């Protein structure tokens, strides 16, 4: 029996030792006088609740790395670096993220890390990244507070939560100065709360009147108590939502309770094709913020006009390369584009700094401004928060997702006011 | 004190893990992950293992513990570093004690499965009280790293969220082991085991069943609160209600206790190791499929070892020299 | 008066929702009553029912009402399979072992569903109009869910009271040893009750989508598992009828308390309704540990 105990303990040691063995050795290519491989590290959610988003972001990163390598790599001095993405599955769990960041920083000796998906996981990663003084580039952590904690090594590529619903308010104000009454209905979670608190402040600045504001708990299956109340306040515009399921439910019950307004913007849910499949033509005219959308008109020419440098694949190149990785029918969601932009921003900043030292690269990022397929990239030097990139507002029109805002990126005119529920029940769509 | 000898095995195991974590680069966080799982198993075991009662609201205690520390660091940090930390631990313990006293007082009058299902609402209840009544920031939670940096400086913040937090988790994990060993050897432990075997008979024998159940329940809950305070608040530097009241931790803790063997000292250690490592390697080998594979494996283990792995080994080891070291 | 109108609207919706909740809990109570098994994987079976309704409607345009018998049959087959493969071997094992086994089965079903149907959130639109009341609108689909729930619950009730098999099941719930001596094949009753319980649960998944036809996803069941447990305890745990009534009460509390909580300034009333149902549960347990309608 003693043997058994010894066996258990030895087994344990072997297990752990195995863990360490598993990690591929850091590629220190002594060959090639001027060509080396540079690893960007990434904890990716390949399973768990962010599995879909995680996979898309990984493809986006790999596309960007491939493009960089095909276009001369990253040059520092007279060395050319080929980019490779070193990734692990974090299962969408905060505990795993910390282990993986440490492994990337110490075992793989990675200096540039692409943050995990979501604000919570990015926040969990930040202390460990700071400890090992490696850069952490957030492409899926939108919440503003991440960048208000004083982390120097954390920068942001996607637009912060506070910007999600502001574009929609700008649009409404421009289209219809008389639409004043705004109602907010959103999920009580840290992300949607951050989005809508900022939206509320911005709306008040623009001169809107907040006539209703209530939240619902995550996982609610019936929003009628809130919506019955909302109906009585007679709003012109509704903004709200949170994630996938509740966004669908919100639209569905607005239709059921026949609450007609001029425009609706819902977080997250409308950007997915399942939204239209679930709601049918009831989805017509519903808007939602997106970090990026296929068709967004960011091109080298636009960059020229604005006087900023263009870097990275064009949208057509990106779509083609994405298909090679993800399959013939794959259409990249915005998670792919934002992850690609994060990789591009590292490459650009490293070339600008002419160094692989994270501190120097971080400094170079302060003055960096470029455009890629995802849009403008520029951070606030103090906090590392993204200030260059603009959110797109999408709207379902005739069964298709169109970009309606900002005007520079728009692929269609906004459908305003949206058809009423009764009109939709008899088959009306936007543009019919 | 031969009945404390299994404790040697336990401490040895921790020592080996810490040594591995310190000597192999990149292994420290994975080791801490395993220790976290062992600790939540160990603390649950104090109650579940000894009484056979399942506390489905378990994660709520980790959650209120996390809040105790979070509130101290977030709202009372002007007290200075050490007093704030002490206050944090005290608050974590008091909140856990309070919740366990109320819940235990009501639900412990129920038997077996009735108790288990009655406690399932505890976690949601507390979560929605905090979010709905907007207590301590409501759904926005408490984000600490900026606050800590401002009050104590960047160096201290880094120390707190890494070295100190990890040391805290280890200390609490070892403490739960020691407490378990102590209970197993005390009057309380004997009473609880009598109760687990046959509650009616224990009552007839004059054992104050309710009192002992309540004591074990509260000890288990306070230990859970301390784990929440260290492994979550200090280590992650934030507290979000949806994060700390996530029911999957309750279930994972139950799985760990059951895998290892309920009511044994080493059960959570073995269960935690098996569970965490299995999941880790399945995730590497079959990313995205690990749970699909883990579930049938769990069923097989339940069918083969209904008393858990350590329970099985301890039974086999009875009468050998090893007997004293496995329990 | 806006306040009263809203209260009425919420209570109406609460009653409809409560009936669905109640039916979604009956299977859980039945299985516990007969086999003393705590089915922590309950929600996974609801999810199967929801997907049944979704696919039948999306692929073949079959109305969810017609999916009800199909879901019941599918659920009973799954129930028998689970019983024969796993549960049968654990009938005499400690409660904890079966609990853990049901948990593992629940995970397995959810993960398998994710692999087969993807992780996306889907939904369907079955539009059959709605009733306009002065203070709210009620879609007919929700009324269909309400009436179906009541009819099905009544049918189960009659089956238990009037048929020989139903009486045998009740005999096992009340006194297992006694039933054995009366010559009832307890094993057969176990298999039957388990498959009936799972069948009812899968069927309730269809009704759930009639009430909430969107947000259908492999992991959607968790929410319903938690609610079903609370409702089951309220209803006395071992009694399917108790569960059905308790579901009603739960729905009324959840939606009805919203209007009252809305009067408190500075809080989120919707979130607090969840806390209120927890407090009610605790109070009931304090005053009557056998549940609101326990000890039938």
Short mmCIF file of N, CA, C and O in Angstrom, two decimals, chain A residues 47-48 51-52 186 188 193 212 214-226 228-229 231-232 244-245 248-249 252-253 256-258 272 274 277-280 282, chain C residues 6 9-10 13 17 21 54 114 119-127 130 135-137 139 141-142 211-216 223-224 227 255 258 267-271 274:
data_model
loop_
_atom_site.label_atom_id
_atom_site.label_comp_id
_atom_site.label_asym_id
_atom_site.label_seq_id
_atom_site.Cartn_x
_atom_site.Cartn_y
_atom_site.Cartn_z
N UNK A 47 -12.90 27.29 -25.57
CA UNK A 47 -14.07 26.61 -25.03
C UNK A 47 -14.68 27.52 -23.97
O UNK A 47 -14.12 28.54 -23.63
N UNK A 48 -15.84 27.11 -23.47
CA UNK A 48 -16.52 27.94 -22.48
C UNK A 48 -17.37 28.99 -23.17
O UNK A 48 -17.62 28.93 -24.37
N UNK A 51 -16.35 30.83 -26.51
CA UNK A 51 -15.70 29.97 -27.49
C UNK A 51 -15.83 30.52 -28.91
O UNK A 51 -14.87 30.53 -29.67
N UNK A 52 -17.04 30.98 -29.27
CA UNK A 52 -17.25 31.48 -30.63
C UNK A 52 -16.38 32.69 -30.90
O UNK A 52 -15.68 32.78 -31.91
N UNK A 186 -31.69 47.91 -19.90
CA UNK A 186 -30.51 47.08 -20.16
C UNK A 186 -30.28 46.07 -19.06
O UNK A 186 -30.84 46.13 -17.98
N UNK A 188 -28.48 44.10 -16.11
CA UNK A 188 -27.69 44.57 -14.97
C UNK A 188 -26.40 43.77 -14.88
O UNK A 188 -26.29 42.79 -14.15
N UNK A 193 -23.87 47.97 -18.05
CA UNK A 193 -24.07 49.14 -17.21
C UNK A 193 -23.08 50.25 -17.60
O UNK A 193 -23.45 51.41 -17.72
N UNK A 212 -36.96 57.17 -19.06
CA UNK A 212 -37.09 55.89 -18.37
C UNK A 212 -35.75 55.20 -18.30
O UNK A 212 -34.98 55.21 -19.27
N UNK A 214 -34.31 51.48 -16.53
CA UNK A 214 -34.44 50.32 -15.63
C UNK A 214 -33.53 49.21 -16.16
O UNK A 214 -33.24 49.15 -17.35
N UNK A 215 -33.12 48.36 -15.25
CA UNK A 215 -32.34 47.20 -15.68
C UNK A 215 -33.11 45.93 -15.40
O UNK A 215 -34.08 45.93 -14.65
N UNK A 216 -32.69 44.86 -16.04
CA UNK A 216 -33.26 43.55 -15.75
C UNK A 216 -32.10 42.60 -15.44
O UNK A 216 -30.99 42.79 -15.92
N UNK A 217 -32.35 41.57 -14.62
CA UNK A 217 -31.26 40.67 -14.27
C UNK A 217 -30.89 39.75 -15.43
O UNK A 217 -31.74 39.44 -16.27
N UNK A 218 -29.63 39.33 -15.47
CA UNK A 218 -29.19 38.39 -16.50
C UNK A 218 -30.02 37.13 -16.41
O UNK A 218 -30.39 36.70 -15.33
N UNK A 219 -30.36 36.55 -17.55
CA UNK A 219 -31.11 35.31 -17.56
C UNK A 219 -32.60 35.49 -17.40
O UNK A 219 -33.33 34.52 -17.28
N UNK A 220 -33.10 36.72 -17.41
CA UNK A 220 -34.54 36.94 -17.29
C UNK A 220 -35.24 36.32 -18.51
O UNK A 220 -34.73 36.38 -19.62
N UNK A 221 -36.40 35.70 -18.28
CA UNK A 221 -37.11 35.10 -19.39
C UNK A 221 -38.38 35.86 -19.73
O UNK A 221 -39.10 35.51 -20.65
N UNK A 222 -38.67 36.89 -18.95
CA UNK A 222 -39.86 37.70 -19.22
C UNK A 222 -39.57 39.14 -18.82
O UNK A 222 -39.32 39.43 -17.66
N UNK A 223 -39.58 40.03 -19.80
CA UNK A 223 -39.29 41.44 -19.50
C UNK A 223 -40.56 42.26 -19.40
O UNK A 223 -40.50 43.49 -19.31
N UNK A 224 -41.71 41.60 -19.40
CA UNK A 224 -42.96 42.37 -19.45
C UNK A 224 -43.13 43.38 -18.30
O UNK A 224 -43.65 44.46 -18.52
N UNK A 225 -42.69 43.06 -17.06
CA UNK A 225 -42.89 44.07 -16.01
C UNK A 225 -42.25 45.41 -16.37
O UNK A 225 -42.85 46.46 -16.18
N UNK A 226 -41.03 45.34 -16.90
CA UNK A 226 -40.34 46.58 -17.26
C UNK A 226 -40.98 47.23 -18.48
O UNK A 226 -41.20 48.44 -18.52
N UNK A 228 -44.01 46.97 -19.73
CA UNK A 228 -45.32 47.57 -19.50
C UNK A 228 -45.18 48.98 -18.92
O UNK A 228 -45.94 49.88 -19.25
N UNK A 229 -44.19 49.11 -18.07
CA UNK A 229 -43.94 50.40 -17.44
C UNK A 229 -43.39 51.39 -18.47
O UNK A 229 -43.81 52.55 -18.54
N UNK A 231 -43.78 51.44 -21.63
CA UNK A 231 -44.75 51.85 -22.65
C UNK A 231 -45.46 53.13 -22.23
O UNK A 231 -45.71 54.02 -23.05
N UNK A 232 -45.75 53.24 -20.95
CA UNK A 232 -46.48 54.39 -20.44
C UNK A 232 -45.68 55.68 -20.54
O UNK A 232 -46.25 56.77 -20.54
N UNK A 244 -26.53 38.16 -25.81
CA UNK A 244 -27.22 37.56 -26.93
C UNK A 244 -28.71 37.34 -26.64
O UNK A 244 -29.58 37.90 -27.28
N UNK A 245 -28.95 36.48 -25.62
CA UNK A 245 -30.30 36.00 -25.39
C UNK A 245 -31.23 37.14 -24.99
O UNK A 245 -32.35 37.26 -25.51
N UNK A 248 -32.29 39.46 -27.90
CA UNK A 248 -33.37 38.89 -28.71
C UNK A 248 -34.70 39.02 -28.00
O UNK A 248 -35.72 39.37 -28.59
N UNK A 249 -34.67 38.74 -26.68
CA UNK A 249 -35.90 38.77 -25.91
C UNK A 249 -36.47 40.19 -25.86
O UNK A 249 -37.68 40.41 -25.98
N UNK A 252 -38.11 40.95 -29.10
CA UNK A 252 -39.30 40.13 -29.23
C UNK A 252 -40.45 40.70 -28.40
O UNK A 252 -41.59 40.82 -28.87
N UNK A 253 -40.16 41.05 -27.16
CA UNK A 253 -41.25 41.51 -26.30
C UNK A 253 -41.69 42.94 -26.61
O UNK A 253 -42.85 43.28 -26.40
N UNK A 256 -44.18 42.12 -29.15
CA UNK A 256 -45.38 41.52 -28.57
C UNK A 256 -46.24 42.56 -27.86
O UNK A 256 -47.46 42.54 -27.94
N UNK A 257 -45.59 43.44 -27.15
CA UNK A 257 -46.34 44.43 -26.39
C UNK A 257 -46.67 45.65 -27.23
O UNK A 257 -47.21 46.64 -26.75
N UNK A 258 -46.29 45.56 -28.51
CA UNK A 258 -46.62 46.60 -29.47
C UNK A 258 -46.16 47.99 -29.02
O UNK A 258 -46.92 48.95 -29.01
N UNK A 272 -25.49 39.69 -34.84
CA UNK A 272 -25.38 38.29 -35.27
C UNK A 272 -26.54 37.92 -36.19
O UNK A 272 -27.67 38.32 -35.95
N UNK A 274 -28.19 35.30 -36.35
CA UNK A 274 -29.25 34.57 -35.64
C UNK A 274 -30.35 35.53 -35.17
O UNK A 274 -31.48 35.11 -34.94
N UNK A 277 -32.77 35.66 -37.93
CA UNK A 277 -33.41 34.36 -38.06
C UNK A 277 -34.46 34.15 -36.97
O UNK A 277 -35.53 33.60 -37.22
N UNK A 278 -34.15 34.58 -35.77
CA UNK A 278 -35.06 34.35 -34.64
C UNK A 278 -36.29 35.26 -34.73
O UNK A 278 -37.39 34.86 -34.38
N UNK A 279 -36.10 36.48 -35.19
CA UNK A 279 -37.18 37.45 -35.12
C UNK A 279 -37.91 37.64 -36.44
O UNK A 279 -38.98 38.24 -36.48
N UNK A 280 -37.32 37.15 -37.51
CA UNK A 280 -37.93 37.38 -38.81
C UNK A 280 -37.94 38.87 -39.11
O UNK A 280 -37.06 39.60 -38.67
N UNK A 282 -39.51 41.14 -37.90
CA UNK A 282 -39.62 42.00 -36.71
C UNK A 282 -38.28 42.66 -36.40
O UNK A 282 -38.20 43.62 -35.65
N UNK C 6 -50.68 48.33 -13.96
CA UNK C 6 -49.44 47.60 -14.15
C UNK C 6 -49.37 46.38 -13.25
O UNK C 6 -48.85 45.33 -13.63
N UNK C 9 -51.39 43.76 -14.95
CA UNK C 9 -50.67 43.23 -16.10
C UNK C 9 -49.58 42.27 -15.64
O UNK C 9 -49.41 41.18 -16.19
N UNK C 10 -48.83 42.67 -14.63
CA UNK C 10 -47.74 41.82 -14.15
C UNK C 10 -48.25 40.53 -13.56
O UNK C 10 -47.64 39.47 -13.72
N UNK C 13 -49.26 38.21 -16.47
CA UNK C 13 -48.06 37.60 -17.03
C UNK C 13 -47.45 36.61 -16.04
O UNK C 13 -46.96 35.55 -16.41
N UNK C 17 -46.63 32.72 -16.78
CA UNK C 17 -45.26 32.24 -16.58
C UNK C 17 -45.23 31.18 -15.50
O UNK C 17 -44.54 30.16 -15.62
N UNK C 21 -43.67 27.47 -15.43
CA UNK C 21 -42.70 27.09 -14.39
C UNK C 21 -43.18 25.84 -13.66
O UNK C 21 -42.42 24.91 -13.40
N UNK C 54 -37.87 24.19 -31.61
CA UNK C 54 -37.19 25.07 -32.57
C UNK C 54 -36.98 24.36 -33.91
O UNK C 54 -37.32 24.89 -34.96
N UNK C 114 -24.13 21.31 -27.68
CA UNK C 114 -23.30 22.39 -28.22
C UNK C 114 -22.54 21.91 -29.45
O UNK C 114 -22.41 22.63 -30.43
N UNK C 119 -23.06 26.82 -30.60
CA UNK C 119 -23.19 27.59 -29.37
C UNK C 119 -24.03 28.84 -29.56
O UNK C 119 -24.15 29.66 -28.67
N UNK C 120 -24.63 28.99 -30.73
CA UNK C 120 -25.37 30.22 -31.00
C UNK C 120 -26.72 30.25 -30.29
O UNK C 120 -27.27 29.22 -29.94
N UNK C 121 -27.22 31.45 -30.13
CA UNK C 121 -28.56 31.63 -29.56
C UNK C 121 -29.55 31.74 -30.70
O UNK C 121 -29.42 32.59 -31.56
N UNK C 122 -30.53 30.84 -30.70
CA UNK C 122 -31.48 30.85 -31.80
C UNK C 122 -32.90 31.07 -31.27
O UNK C 122 -33.12 31.08 -30.06
N UNK C 123 -33.82 31.24 -32.18
CA UNK C 123 -35.21 31.44 -31.79
C UNK C 123 -36.11 31.27 -33.00
O UNK C 123 -35.62 31.13 -34.12
N UNK C 124 -37.42 31.23 -32.78
CA UNK C 124 -38.34 31.12 -33.89
C UNK C 124 -39.50 32.08 -33.70
O UNK C 124 -39.75 32.56 -32.59
N UNK C 125 -40.17 32.40 -34.79
CA UNK C 125 -41.30 33.32 -34.71
C UNK C 125 -42.56 32.60 -35.15
O UNK C 125 -42.76 32.35 -36.34
N UNK C 126 -43.38 32.25 -34.21
CA UNK C 126 -44.67 31.65 -34.51
C UNK C 126 -45.71 32.72 -34.22
O UNK C 126 -46.03 32.98 -33.04
N UNK C 127 -46.17 33.40 -35.26
CA UNK C 127 -47.04 34.56 -35.06
C UNK C 127 -48.50 34.15 -35.24
O UNK C 127 -48.91 33.77 -36.33
N UNK C 130 -52.46 38.47 -31.08
CA UNK C 130 -52.48 38.66 -29.63
C UNK C 130 -53.78 39.34 -29.21
O UNK C 130 -54.49 39.93 -30.02
N UNK C 135 -54.47 47.52 -20.71
CA UNK C 135 -53.19 47.86 -20.06
C UNK C 135 -52.01 47.04 -20.57
O UNK C 135 -50.88 47.28 -20.21
N UNK C 136 -52.28 46.02 -21.39
CA UNK C 136 -51.15 45.25 -21.93
C UNK C 136 -51.62 44.42 -23.12
O UNK C 136 -52.81 44.41 -23.45
N UNK C 137 -50.69 43.77 -23.77
CA UNK C 137 -51.00 42.86 -24.87
C UNK C 137 -50.56 41.46 -24.45
O UNK C 137 -49.48 41.30 -23.89
N UNK C 139 -49.84 37.84 -26.24
CA UNK C 139 -49.83 37.05 -27.46
C UNK C 139 -50.53 35.71 -27.24
O UNK C 139 -50.43 35.13 -26.15
N UNK C 141 -49.68 32.91 -28.32
CA UNK C 141 -48.73 31.83 -28.04
C UNK C 141 -48.56 31.63 -26.53
O UNK C 141 -48.48 30.50 -26.06
N UNK C 142 -48.54 32.73 -25.80
CA UNK C 142 -48.37 32.60 -24.36
C UNK C 142 -49.62 31.98 -23.73
O UNK C 142 -49.53 31.18 -22.79
N UNK C 211 -43.49 30.44 -24.42
CA UNK C 211 -43.49 31.68 -23.66
C UNK C 211 -42.33 32.58 -24.08
O UNK C 211 -42.50 33.78 -24.28
N UNK C 212 -41.15 32.02 -24.22
CA UNK C 212 -39.95 32.78 -24.59
C UNK C 212 -39.33 32.14 -25.82
O UNK C 212 -38.48 31.27 -25.70
N UNK C 213 -39.76 32.51 -27.03
CA UNK C 213 -39.31 31.78 -28.22
C UNK C 213 -37.93 32.15 -28.70
O UNK C 213 -37.52 31.73 -29.78
N UNK C 214 -37.20 32.94 -27.93
CA UNK C 214 -35.84 33.33 -28.37
C UNK C 214 -34.83 32.93 -27.30
O UNK C 214 -35.19 32.49 -26.21
N UNK C 215 -33.55 33.11 -27.63
CA UNK C 215 -32.49 32.82 -26.67
C UNK C 215 -32.32 31.33 -26.41
O UNK C 215 -31.88 30.92 -25.35
N UNK C 216 -32.67 30.50 -27.39
CA UNK C 216 -32.53 29.05 -27.22
C UNK C 216 -31.07 28.68 -27.46
O UNK C 216 -30.49 29.02 -28.48
N UNK C 223 -30.78 28.38 -15.80
CA UNK C 223 -31.75 29.29 -15.18
C UNK C 223 -32.98 28.53 -14.68
O UNK C 223 -33.47 28.74 -13.58
N UNK C 224 -33.46 27.60 -15.52
CA UNK C 224 -34.67 26.86 -15.16
C UNK C 224 -34.39 25.83 -14.07
O UNK C 224 -35.26 25.55 -13.25
N UNK C 227 -34.62 27.72 -10.78
CA UNK C 227 -36.00 28.07 -10.45
C UNK C 227 -36.78 26.83 -10.08
O UNK C 227 -37.56 26.83 -9.12
N UNK C 255 -43.23 38.26 -10.76
CA UNK C 255 -43.67 39.41 -11.55
C UNK C 255 -44.45 40.43 -10.72
O UNK C 255 -44.33 41.62 -10.93
N UNK C 258 -42.62 43.01 -8.56
CA UNK C 258 -41.90 44.07 -9.28
C UNK C 258 -42.56 45.43 -9.07
O UNK C 258 -41.90 46.42 -8.78
N UNK C 267 -33.20 51.64 -6.20
CA UNK C 267 -32.84 50.23 -6.32
C UNK C 267 -33.21 49.74 -7.72
O UNK C 267 -33.85 50.44 -8.48
N UNK C 268 -32.78 48.53 -8.03
CA UNK C 268 -33.17 47.89 -9.27
C UNK C 268 -34.26 46.88 -8.95
O UNK C 268 -33.97 45.76 -8.52
N UNK C 269 -35.53 47.24 -9.13
CA UNK C 269 -36.60 46.37 -8.65
C UNK C 269 -36.60 44.98 -9.29
O UNK C 269 -36.92 44.00 -8.63
N UNK C 270 -36.21 44.91 -10.57
CA UNK C 270 -36.28 43.62 -11.24
C UNK C 270 -35.30 42.62 -10.60
O UNK C 270 -35.62 41.45 -10.36
N UNK C 271 -34.10 43.11 -10.30
CA UNK C 271 -33.13 42.24 -9.65
C UNK C 271 -33.62 41.82 -8.27
O UNK C 271 -33.47 40.67 -7.85
N UNK C 274 -35.83 38.70 -7.52
CA UNK C 274 -35.15 37.42 -7.31
C UNK C 274 -34.82 37.22 -5.83
O UNK C 274 -34.86 36.10 -5.32
#
